[in-house]
Amino acid sequence: MPGNALQAALDKALRNLLRVREHAPDRRVEVALLLIRLHGLDEFSVRAGGAASELLAAEFLDRVRGAMREQDEVISIEPRTCAVILKGIRNREHVKLAVSKLERACGATVELLDDRLTMRTTTGVAITSPKHATASALFRSAAEGMKQAHKRNMSHGYGDRTRDEPAIDKDRIARQISDGLNAGEFEMYFQPKVSAAYRNIIGAESLIRWHHSEQRVVGPNEFIPIAEAFGHIGELTFFAMKTSIAQAARWPGELTIAINIPPSVLKQRDLAVSLGDMLSIHNLPAERVTIEITESELMADPDAAKAAIVRMREIGVRFALDDFGTGYSSLAYLQELPIDELKIDRAFVARLQDDDAVIRSVLGLARNFGLKVVAEGVETDAQAKHLRELGCDYLQGYLFGRPAPPVEFRGLLEKRVR
Ligand code: C2E
Ligand code: CA
Ligand code: CA
């Protein structure tokens, strides 16, 4: 729980809540906590200077204050994060209303010195329940809501959702992952990456799919987190690496393959050896392999991740920072990381038409550090043109091809290469 001010204010609000409940036991009253984070302050500071970024942080706080009712309390935690305590909440709709009001206020264009920009924020929401009301639980829940929002590319998320949703049987799924691997239910799909200038295919990213025996095809967002939690992520990643390398070795020319590897696996000491073996078995040059690691996961333990990257680079593979822009890595830290490529998260590509400031600043950053930039989630021709004009090197998205099984991907290569 950061900040005594927040702790004290929450404690007070919760004490009042208990008092109100005592007096009116049959009326439902709750307190909600919103944690709001402003994105892109670092980048903006690089582009426009420290003074301008202070103005932006102040404007952010003003807008949050302006959107809230008099009885709500706004507490600044640090320049890019603030908390709001909503009191006398009757139901969830009440909170939803507050969040949408807040997002409208923050979303309006800011005119600052010579700059026009749109603020981007993420809000984590937590609401007390009739039985449950402690400051630290509320804070954890709001932080969890923010994390979920990031994961799902949403502007806000509720940290207490799990209580309303039917529990998924994670144990069962974890067992099925192991069985599924043995039964050959997993398959790697491949999605083309093209050059922004000529739109020729320069490689692919491999994305895992589960042809579940009882159900439809299950997407990785549903099972990767469970695999991580239950210790199956190593097996799955080995499968992904082996299959991806075997496929890439069959492709013509210099096509590259990008493989997603979570830090927990990257940290394994013998991974470099295993990867080296796989490359030599299939006779694939290491420079044709890019390992994608997500910015937010990397930032969870930056030093360990950096050490692992340094180790892996010795065999000659390249590194890309995935979902870039969502993980709050500091500029100083980025400078130290031995990586080759930034992959701009598709949330920014989706907003391109209204606001290209984030992508512009990422490209400026990348140029400074000599990194290539990939934009993901490119769905329209207009987006592709815009990204090329801004100076992106590579593009990936449904416009150029959906993730496809190996045979289909090779068909696409034949069509596009000949
Ligand atoms: P990611 O690495 O960011 O992968 C890109 C995701 O965006 C893929 O979702 C892809 O299908 C989707 N996508 C691509 N183009 C477009 C587009 O134009 N529009 C939209 N709306 N979506 C697009 P997918 O395959 O469901 O994978 C989700 C996430 O699961 C991946 O995000 C990655 O973090 C993880 N994942 C996938 N395969 C693996 C794997 O083999 N190992 C590990 N550790 N994680 C994986
Ligand atoms: Ca990826
Ligand atoms: Ca990504």
Short mmCIF file of C-alpha atoms and ligand atoms in Angstrom, two decimals:
data_model
loop_
_atom_site.label_atom_id
_atom_site.label_comp_id
_atom_site.label_asym_id
_atom_site.label_seq_id
_atom_site.Cartn_x
_atom_site.Cartn_y
_atom_site.Cartn_z
CA MET A 1 0.00 0.00 0.00
CA PRO A 2 1.83 3.14 -1.13
CA GLY A 3 1.40 6.33 0.81
CA ASN A 4 0.28 7.03 4.33
CA ALA A 5 -2.16 9.62 3.02
CA LEU A 6 -4.07 6.99 1.08
CA GLN A 7 -3.94 4.51 3.94
CA ALA A 8 -5.29 7.08 6.40
CA ALA A 9 -8.03 8.26 4.06
CA LEU A 10 -9.13 4.70 3.31
CA ASP A 11 -9.16 3.74 6.98
CA LYS A 12 -11.32 6.72 7.76
CA ALA A 13 -13.72 6.04 4.90
CA LEU A 14 -14.05 2.40 5.97
CA ARG A 15 -14.69 3.32 9.61
CA ASN A 16 -17.45 5.64 8.44
CA LEU A 17 -18.84 2.92 6.24
CA LEU A 18 -19.14 0.56 9.23
CA ARG A 19 -20.91 3.26 11.20
CA VAL A 20 -23.39 3.94 8.38
CA ARG A 21 -24.04 0.22 8.06
CA GLU A 22 -24.75 -0.06 11.77
CA HIS A 23 -27.36 2.65 11.56
CA ALA A 24 -29.02 1.39 8.41
CA PRO A 25 -28.43 -2.37 8.27
CA ASP A 26 -30.89 -3.01 5.45
CA ARG A 27 -29.52 -0.44 3.03
CA ARG A 28 -26.58 -1.49 0.93
CA VAL A 29 -23.74 1.03 1.08
CA GLU A 30 -20.19 0.51 -0.10
CA VAL A 31 -16.94 2.33 -0.68
CA ALA A 32 -15.01 2.06 -3.94
CA LEU A 33 -11.36 2.70 -4.64
CA LEU A 34 -10.13 3.78 -8.07
CA LEU A 35 -6.42 3.73 -8.90
CA ILE A 36 -5.77 5.79 -12.00
CA ARG A 37 -2.53 5.78 -13.89
CA LEU A 38 -1.51 8.22 -16.59
CA HIS A 39 0.60 6.70 -19.38
CA GLY A 40 3.35 8.11 -21.48
CA LEU A 41 4.60 10.74 -19.03
CA ASP A 42 8.24 9.66 -19.50
CA GLU A 43 7.99 9.76 -23.26
CA PHE A 44 6.24 13.10 -23.11
CA SER A 45 8.96 14.44 -20.87
CA VAL A 46 11.59 13.40 -23.42
CA ARG A 47 9.66 15.00 -26.24
CA ALA A 48 8.47 18.19 -24.59
CA GLY A 49 10.71 18.66 -21.56
CA GLY A 50 10.37 18.23 -17.80
CA ALA A 51 8.40 21.43 -17.21
CA ALA A 52 5.77 20.45 -19.78
CA SER A 53 5.47 16.99 -18.27
CA GLU A 54 4.86 18.54 -14.84
CA LEU A 55 2.09 20.61 -16.37
CA LEU A 56 0.60 17.48 -17.87
CA ALA A 57 0.72 15.67 -14.52
CA ALA A 58 -1.01 18.65 -12.87
CA GLU A 59 -3.66 18.74 -15.60
CA PHE A 60 -4.27 15.04 -15.05
CA LEU A 61 -4.91 15.58 -11.35
CA ASP A 62 -7.16 18.57 -12.08
CA ARG A 63 -9.26 16.57 -14.47
CA VAL A 64 -9.68 13.70 -12.04
CA ARG A 65 -10.72 16.17 -9.33
CA GLY A 66 -13.10 17.91 -11.72
CA ALA A 67 -14.84 14.67 -12.64
CA MET A 68 -15.56 13.56 -9.07
CA ARG A 69 -18.30 14.57 -6.64
CA GLU A 70 -17.62 16.74 -3.66
CA GLN A 71 -17.72 13.90 -1.16
CA ASP A 72 -15.21 11.83 -3.13
CA GLU A 73 -11.59 12.07 -2.13
CA VAL A 74 -8.73 12.40 -4.62
CA ILE A 75 -5.24 11.56 -3.40
CA SER A 76 -2.11 11.96 -5.49
CA ILE A 77 0.28 9.02 -5.06
CA GLU A 78 2.98 10.02 -7.52
CA PRO A 79 2.94 12.27 -10.59
CA ARG A 80 1.40 9.64 -12.83
CA THR A 81 -0.82 7.82 -10.34
CA CYS A 82 -3.68 8.95 -8.17
CA ALA A 83 -6.37 7.32 -6.09
CA VAL A 84 -10.02 8.22 -5.70
CA ILE A 85 -12.20 7.05 -2.83
CA LEU A 86 -15.88 6.98 -3.77
CA LYS A 87 -18.18 7.09 -0.77
CA GLY A 88 -21.80 6.13 -0.29
CA ILE A 89 -21.86 3.74 -3.23
CA ARG A 90 -25.21 1.96 -3.65
CA ASN A 91 -24.40 -0.43 -6.47
CA ARG A 92 -21.97 -1.29 -9.21
CA GLU A 93 -23.72 0.95 -11.75
CA HIS A 94 -22.88 3.87 -9.56
CA VAL A 95 -19.18 3.05 -9.84
CA LYS A 96 -19.38 2.42 -13.57
CA LEU A 97 -20.83 5.88 -13.99
CA ALA A 98 -17.98 7.45 -12.03
CA VAL A 99 -15.40 5.58 -14.10
CA SER A 100 -16.92 6.61 -17.40
CA LYS A 101 -17.17 10.21 -16.27
CA LEU A 102 -13.52 10.10 -15.28
CA GLU A 103 -12.47 8.59 -18.60
CA ARG A 104 -14.40 11.21 -20.54
CA ALA A 105 -12.74 13.99 -18.58
CA CYS A 106 -9.24 12.60 -19.03
CA GLY A 107 -9.84 11.67 -22.66
CA ALA A 108 -10.55 15.22 -23.87
CA THR A 109 -7.72 16.76 -25.90
CA VAL A 110 -5.08 18.59 -23.89
CA GLU A 111 -3.58 21.77 -25.29
CA LEU A 112 -0.29 22.32 -23.59
CA LEU A 113 2.23 24.93 -24.70
CA ASP A 114 2.55 24.05 -28.39
CA ASP A 115 1.41 20.49 -28.05
CA ARG A 116 -1.98 18.86 -28.56
CA LEU A 117 -2.34 15.41 -27.14
CA THR A 118 -4.73 12.93 -25.62
CA MET A 119 -4.11 11.50 -22.19
CA ARG A 120 -4.18 7.77 -21.84
CA THR A 121 -5.13 6.33 -18.51
CA THR A 122 -5.79 2.94 -16.97
CA THR A 123 -8.08 2.61 -13.97
CA GLY A 124 -8.21 -0.24 -11.50
CA VAL A 125 -11.46 -0.48 -9.55
CA ALA A 126 -12.29 -2.20 -6.27
CA ILE A 127 -15.55 -2.13 -4.34
CA THR A 128 -16.08 -3.27 -0.75
CA SER A 129 -18.59 -6.03 -0.15
CA PRO A 130 -21.10 -6.28 2.73
CA LYS A 131 -18.79 -8.69 4.51
CA HIS A 132 -15.45 -7.41 3.47
CA ALA A 133 -13.84 -4.04 4.03
CA THR A 134 -10.17 -3.54 4.83
CA ALA A 135 -7.91 -0.90 3.36
CA SER A 136 -5.19 -3.27 2.23
CA ALA A 137 -7.60 -5.74 0.61
CA LEU A 138 -9.26 -2.89 -1.25
CA PHE A 139 -5.94 -1.59 -2.47
CA ARG A 140 -4.74 -5.02 -3.62
CA SER A 141 -7.99 -5.56 -5.43
CA ALA A 142 -7.78 -2.22 -7.27
CA ALA A 143 -4.17 -2.96 -8.25
CA GLU A 144 -5.30 -6.35 -9.55
CA GLY A 145 -8.05 -4.61 -11.55
CA MET A 146 -5.45 -2.42 -13.18
CA LYS A 147 -3.32 -5.41 -14.05
CA GLN A 148 -6.30 -7.18 -15.63
CA ALA A 149 -7.15 -4.07 -17.62
CA HIS A 150 -3.64 -4.04 -19.10
CA LYS A 151 -3.79 -7.68 -19.97
CA ARG A 152 -7.04 -7.25 -21.81
CA ASN A 153 -6.20 -3.97 -23.44
CA MET A 154 -9.02 -2.26 -21.59
CA SER A 155 -9.04 1.22 -20.13
CA HIS A 156 -10.28 -0.06 -16.77
CA GLY A 157 -10.70 -3.29 -14.85
CA TYR A 158 -12.46 -4.52 -11.71
CA GLY A 159 -10.35 -6.29 -9.17
CA ASP A 160 -13.19 -8.03 -7.42
CA ARG A 161 -14.65 -9.78 -10.47
CA THR A 162 -13.63 -13.26 -9.46
CA ARG A 163 -16.27 -13.28 -6.78
CA ASP A 164 -19.03 -12.80 -9.35
CA GLU A 165 -17.77 -15.26 -11.90
CA PRO A 166 -18.05 -19.03 -11.75
CA ALA A 167 -14.70 -20.42 -10.69
CA ILE A 168 -12.85 -22.19 -13.48
CA ASP A 169 -11.40 -25.51 -12.55
CA LYS A 170 -7.76 -24.60 -12.94
CA ASP A 171 -6.49 -27.89 -11.52
CA ARG A 172 -8.37 -29.78 -14.14
CA ILE A 173 -7.09 -27.60 -16.97
CA ALA A 174 -3.53 -27.94 -15.69
CA ARG A 175 -3.82 -31.75 -15.80
CA GLN A 176 -5.30 -31.56 -19.27
CA ILE A 177 -2.37 -29.46 -20.52
CA SER A 178 0.06 -32.25 -19.72
CA ASP A 179 -2.17 -34.93 -21.25
CA GLY A 180 -2.84 -32.70 -24.25
CA LEU A 181 0.86 -32.30 -24.97
CA ASN A 182 1.28 -36.06 -24.98
CA ALA A 183 -1.80 -36.51 -27.15
CA GLY A 184 -0.59 -33.98 -29.74
CA GLU A 185 -3.41 -31.50 -29.08
CA PHE A 186 -1.16 -28.45 -29.28
CA GLU A 187 -0.16 -26.83 -32.54
CA MET A 188 1.83 -23.76 -33.51
CA TYR A 189 0.16 -21.28 -35.85
CA PHE A 190 2.14 -18.72 -37.83
CA GLN A 191 1.29 -15.10 -38.53
CA PRO A 192 3.21 -13.18 -41.19
CA LYS A 193 5.32 -10.13 -40.45
CA VAL A 194 5.84 -7.81 -43.43
CA SER A 195 8.13 -4.92 -44.23
CA ALA A 196 6.27 -1.63 -43.91
CA ALA A 197 7.76 -0.26 -47.11
CA TYR A 198 7.11 -3.11 -49.59
CA ARG A 199 4.76 -5.32 -47.63
CA ASN A 200 6.75 -8.43 -48.52
CA ILE A 201 6.77 -11.18 -45.91
CA ILE A 202 9.98 -11.06 -43.89
CA GLY A 203 9.06 -13.71 -41.33
CA ALA A 204 6.42 -14.88 -38.90
CA GLU A 205 5.50 -15.01 -35.24
CA SER A 206 4.52 -18.40 -33.88
CA LEU A 207 1.38 -18.49 -31.72
CA ILE A 208 0.28 -21.56 -29.84
CA ARG A 209 -3.18 -23.18 -30.19
CA TRP A 210 -4.83 -25.98 -28.25
CA HIS A 211 -7.18 -28.30 -30.12
CA HIS A 212 -8.87 -29.34 -26.92
CA SER A 213 -10.46 -32.80 -27.04
CA GLU A 214 -13.72 -31.66 -25.43
CA GLN A 215 -14.04 -28.22 -26.90
CA ARG A 216 -13.23 -25.80 -29.64
CA VAL A 217 -9.74 -24.44 -30.24
CA VAL A 218 -8.61 -22.82 -26.99
CA GLY A 219 -6.61 -19.59 -27.22
CA PRO A 220 -3.38 -19.04 -25.33
CA ASN A 221 -4.77 -16.26 -23.13
CA GLU A 222 -6.93 -18.91 -21.46
CA PHE A 223 -4.28 -21.52 -20.74
CA ILE A 224 -0.86 -19.84 -20.65
CA PRO A 225 -1.52 -18.21 -17.24
CA ILE A 226 -2.70 -21.56 -15.86
CA ALA A 227 0.32 -23.32 -17.34
CA GLU A 228 2.54 -20.74 -15.63
CA ALA A 229 0.82 -21.15 -12.29
CA PHE A 230 0.89 -24.96 -12.35
CA GLY A 231 4.41 -25.51 -13.61
CA HIS A 232 3.63 -26.58 -17.18
CA ILE A 233 4.99 -23.51 -18.92
CA GLY A 234 8.42 -25.08 -19.43
CA GLU A 235 6.99 -28.04 -21.37
CA LEU A 236 4.78 -25.78 -23.47
CA THR A 237 7.63 -23.41 -24.30
CA PHE A 238 9.90 -26.29 -25.34
CA PHE A 239 7.17 -27.55 -27.60
CA ALA A 240 6.75 -24.05 -29.06
CA MET A 241 10.48 -23.62 -29.64
CA LYS A 242 10.99 -27.05 -31.22
CA THR A 243 8.01 -26.80 -33.55
CA SER A 244 8.68 -23.21 -34.56
CA ILE A 245 12.32 -23.87 -35.40
CA ALA A 246 11.47 -27.03 -37.35
CA GLN A 247 8.96 -25.06 -39.44
CA ALA A 248 11.18 -22.02 -40.00
CA ALA A 249 13.92 -24.31 -41.28
CA ARG A 250 11.56 -25.34 -44.11
CA TRP A 251 10.82 -21.81 -45.26
CA PRO A 252 12.60 -20.28 -48.21
CA GLY A 253 15.21 -17.54 -48.05
CA GLU A 254 16.02 -15.53 -45.01
CA LEU A 255 12.61 -15.56 -43.32
CA THR A 256 12.73 -15.01 -39.57
CA ILE A 257 10.76 -16.68 -36.80
CA ALA A 258 9.62 -14.90 -33.64
CA ILE A 259 8.96 -17.11 -30.61
CA ASN A 260 7.25 -16.00 -27.38
CA ILE A 261 9.21 -17.02 -24.29
CA PRO A 262 8.13 -15.97 -20.80
CA PRO A 263 10.86 -14.77 -18.41
CA SER A 264 10.26 -17.69 -16.04
CA VAL A 265 11.49 -20.03 -18.78
CA LEU A 266 14.08 -17.65 -20.17
CA LYS A 267 15.76 -17.67 -16.77
CA GLN A 268 16.42 -21.42 -16.88
CA ARG A 269 20.16 -21.87 -17.04
CA ASP A 270 20.14 -24.65 -19.62
CA LEU A 271 17.75 -22.95 -22.04
CA ALA A 272 20.54 -21.52 -24.20
CA VAL A 273 22.00 -25.02 -24.59
CA SER A 274 18.64 -26.55 -25.53
CA LEU A 275 17.92 -23.78 -28.01
CA GLY A 276 21.40 -24.13 -29.51
CA ASP A 277 20.80 -27.87 -29.95
CA MET A 278 17.45 -27.31 -31.64
CA LEU A 279 19.00 -24.81 -34.05
CA SER A 280 21.81 -27.12 -35.05
CA ILE A 281 19.51 -30.16 -35.46
CA HIS A 282 17.42 -28.17 -37.94
CA ASN A 283 20.32 -26.25 -39.37
CA LEU A 284 18.67 -22.88 -38.76
CA PRO A 285 21.01 -19.87 -38.29
CA ALA A 286 20.48 -18.26 -34.87
CA GLU A 287 20.08 -14.77 -36.34
CA ARG A 288 16.83 -15.90 -37.95
CA VAL A 289 15.28 -16.38 -34.50
CA THR A 290 13.80 -13.52 -32.47
CA ILE A 291 12.68 -14.14 -28.92
CA GLU A 292 9.72 -12.04 -27.83
CA ILE A 293 9.44 -11.14 -24.20
CA THR A 294 6.66 -8.90 -22.95
CA GLU A 295 7.58 -5.57 -21.45
CA SER A 296 5.40 -5.99 -18.37
CA GLU A 297 6.73 -9.46 -17.54
CA LEU A 298 10.26 -8.28 -18.01
CA MET A 299 9.73 -5.37 -15.66
CA ALA A 300 8.57 -7.74 -12.92
CA ASP A 301 12.21 -8.74 -12.36
CA PRO A 302 14.35 -6.60 -14.65
CA ASP A 303 17.77 -7.68 -13.43
CA ALA A 304 17.16 -11.39 -13.76
CA ALA A 305 15.57 -10.87 -17.18
CA LYS A 306 18.51 -8.82 -18.37
CA ALA A 307 21.00 -11.45 -17.24
CA ALA A 308 19.00 -14.12 -19.11
CA ILE A 309 18.89 -12.01 -22.26
CA VAL A 310 22.63 -11.45 -22.15
CA ARG A 311 23.20 -15.20 -21.77
CA MET A 312 20.88 -16.11 -24.64
CA ARG A 313 22.34 -13.54 -26.99
CA GLU A 314 25.64 -15.36 -26.91
CA ILE A 315 24.24 -18.00 -29.22
CA GLY A 316 23.21 -15.26 -31.67
CA VAL A 317 19.41 -15.00 -31.32
CA ARG A 318 17.73 -11.60 -31.37
CA PHE A 319 15.34 -10.08 -28.83
CA ALA A 320 12.12 -8.10 -29.13
CA LEU A 321 10.25 -6.30 -26.38
CA ASP A 322 6.60 -7.32 -26.84
CA ASP A 323 3.45 -5.31 -26.01
CA PHE A 324 5.64 -2.26 -25.75
CA GLY A 325 4.04 0.78 -24.15
CA THR A 326 2.04 -1.11 -21.56
CA GLY A 327 4.73 -2.00 -19.05
CA TYR A 328 6.13 1.26 -17.72
CA SER A 329 9.77 0.55 -18.43
CA SER A 330 11.86 3.61 -17.79
CA LEU A 331 13.97 5.13 -20.52
CA ALA A 332 17.12 4.67 -18.53
CA TYR A 333 16.43 0.99 -18.14
CA LEU A 334 15.64 0.48 -21.80
CA GLN A 335 19.00 1.91 -22.74
CA GLU A 336 20.74 -0.84 -20.79
CA LEU A 337 18.83 -3.72 -22.31
CA PRO A 338 20.53 -5.59 -25.12
CA ILE A 339 17.52 -5.89 -27.42
CA ASP A 340 16.96 -5.42 -31.14
CA GLU A 341 13.30 -4.64 -31.62
CA LEU A 342 10.27 -3.00 -30.03
CA LYS A 343 6.80 -4.34 -30.78
CA ILE A 344 4.21 -1.65 -30.31
CA ASP A 345 1.17 -2.99 -28.52
CA ARG A 346 -1.90 -3.25 -30.70
CA ALA A 347 -3.90 -0.97 -28.40
CA PHE A 348 -1.87 1.96 -29.73
CA VAL A 349 -2.34 0.89 -33.32
CA ALA A 350 -6.09 0.73 -32.75
CA ARG A 351 -6.07 4.33 -31.52
CA LEU A 352 -3.75 5.55 -34.27
CA GLN A 353 -6.34 7.58 -36.12
CA ASP A 354 -7.20 9.71 -33.10
CA ASP A 355 -3.81 9.85 -31.52
CA ASP A 356 -0.43 8.88 -32.93
CA ALA A 357 1.63 10.60 -30.23
CA VAL A 358 2.58 7.37 -28.45
CA ILE A 359 3.76 5.71 -31.64
CA ARG A 360 5.69 8.81 -32.64
CA SER A 361 7.51 8.89 -29.34
CA VAL A 362 8.22 5.14 -29.42
CA LEU A 363 9.72 5.59 -32.88
CA GLY A 364 11.83 8.50 -31.67
CA LEU A 365 13.05 6.39 -28.80
CA ALA A 366 13.79 3.43 -31.04
CA ARG A 367 15.85 5.57 -33.39
CA ASN A 368 17.91 6.87 -30.51
CA PHE A 369 18.68 3.36 -29.34
CA GLY A 370 19.10 1.84 -32.82
CA LEU A 371 16.10 -0.50 -32.48
CA LYS A 372 13.73 -1.78 -35.16
CA VAL A 373 10.03 -1.17 -34.60
CA VAL A 374 7.19 -3.58 -35.35
CA ALA A 375 3.56 -2.49 -35.13
CA GLU A 376 1.13 -5.27 -34.28
CA GLY A 377 -2.61 -5.56 -34.75
CA VAL A 378 -2.63 -3.78 -38.12
CA GLU A 379 -6.12 -4.35 -39.48
CA THR A 380 -6.67 -1.64 -42.10
CA ASP A 381 -4.84 -0.28 -45.07
CA ALA A 382 -5.09 3.23 -43.61
CA GLN A 383 -3.29 2.08 -40.47
CA ALA A 384 -0.56 0.40 -42.54
CA LYS A 385 0.01 3.58 -44.58
CA HIS A 386 0.04 5.78 -41.51
CA LEU A 387 2.54 3.49 -39.73
CA ARG A 388 4.80 3.45 -42.74
CA GLU A 389 4.75 7.24 -42.93
CA LEU A 390 5.64 7.46 -39.26
CA GLY A 391 8.64 5.23 -39.93
CA CYS A 392 7.73 1.77 -38.57
CA ASP A 393 9.97 -0.93 -39.99
CA TYR A 394 7.66 -3.93 -39.88
CA LEU A 395 3.93 -4.58 -39.64
CA GLN A 396 1.90 -7.51 -38.39
CA GLY A 397 -1.86 -7.98 -38.24
CA TYR A 398 -4.99 -9.44 -39.78
CA LEU A 399 -4.54 -7.15 -42.82
CA PHE A 400 -1.59 -9.28 -43.93
CA GLY A 401 -2.72 -12.62 -42.55
CA ARG A 402 -4.25 -14.24 -39.49
CA PRO A 403 -2.29 -16.79 -37.51
CA ALA A 404 -2.52 -19.98 -39.63
CA PRO A 405 -1.50 -23.64 -39.38
CA PRO A 406 1.89 -24.48 -40.93
CA VAL A 407 0.58 -25.81 -44.24
CA GLU A 408 -1.60 -22.78 -44.77
CA PHE A 409 1.25 -20.44 -43.89
CA ARG A 410 3.54 -22.16 -46.37
CA GLY A 411 0.81 -21.76 -49.00
CA LEU A 412 0.73 -18.04 -48.27
CA LEU A 413 4.51 -17.89 -48.67
CA GLU A 414 4.35 -19.56 -52.06
CA LYS A 415 1.68 -17.15 -53.23
CA ARG A 416 3.46 -14.07 -51.92
CA VAL A 417 7.03 -14.97 -52.73
CA ARG A 418 6.53 -16.16 -56.30
P1 C2E B 1 1.08 -11.60 -28.42
O1 C2E B 1 2.45 -12.18 -28.35
O2 C2E B 1 0.95 -10.13 -28.27
O3 C2E B 1 0.47 -12.09 -29.79
C1 C2E B 1 -0.29 -11.30 -30.65
C2 C2E B 1 -1.76 -11.62 -30.47
O4 C2E B 1 -2.51 -10.69 -31.27
C3 C2E B 1 -2.14 -12.99 -30.99
O5 C2E B 1 -3.19 -13.48 -30.15
C4 C2E B 1 -2.66 -12.69 -32.39
O6 C2E B 1 -3.55 -13.67 -32.87
C5 C2E B 1 -3.35 -11.38 -32.15
N1 C2E B 1 -3.44 -10.57 -33.38
C6 C2E B 1 -2.59 -10.57 -34.43
N2 C2E B 1 -2.97 -9.68 -35.38
C7 C2E B 1 -4.09 -9.10 -34.92
C8 C2E B 1 -4.96 -8.07 -35.44
O7 C2E B 1 -4.78 -7.53 -36.54
N3 C2E B 1 -6.02 -7.72 -34.66
C9 C2E B 1 -6.26 -8.29 -33.45
N4 C2E B 1 -7.33 -7.89 -32.77
N5 C2E B 1 -5.47 -9.26 -32.92
C10 C2E B 1 -4.38 -9.64 -33.65
P2 C2E B 1 -3.16 -14.96 -29.60
O8 C2E B 1 -2.62 -15.90 -30.62
O9 C2E B 1 -4.49 -15.22 -29.02
O10 C2E B 1 -2.07 -14.88 -28.46
C11 C2E B 1 -2.31 -14.15 -27.29
C12 C2E B 1 -1.10 -14.11 -26.42
O11 C2E B 1 -0.77 -15.38 -25.89
C13 C2E B 1 0.14 -13.66 -27.18
O12 C2E B 1 0.14 -12.27 -27.30
C14 C2E B 1 1.24 -14.20 -26.28
O13 C2E B 1 1.48 -13.34 -25.20
C15 C2E B 1 0.64 -15.49 -25.76
N6 C2E B 1 1.18 -16.60 -26.56
C16 C2E B 1 0.80 -17.03 -27.78
N7 C2E B 1 1.57 -18.07 -28.18
C17 C2E B 1 2.44 -18.30 -27.19
C18 C2E B 1 3.51 -19.24 -27.00
O14 C2E B 1 3.83 -20.09 -27.84
N8 C2E B 1 4.21 -19.16 -25.82
C19 C2E B 1 3.91 -18.22 -24.90
N9 C2E B 1 4.65 -18.19 -23.78
N10 C2E B 1 2.95 -17.31 -25.04
C20 C2E B 1 2.21 -17.35 -26.17
CA CA B 2 4.32 -11.84 -29.18
CA CA B 3 2.22 -8.44 -28.59
#
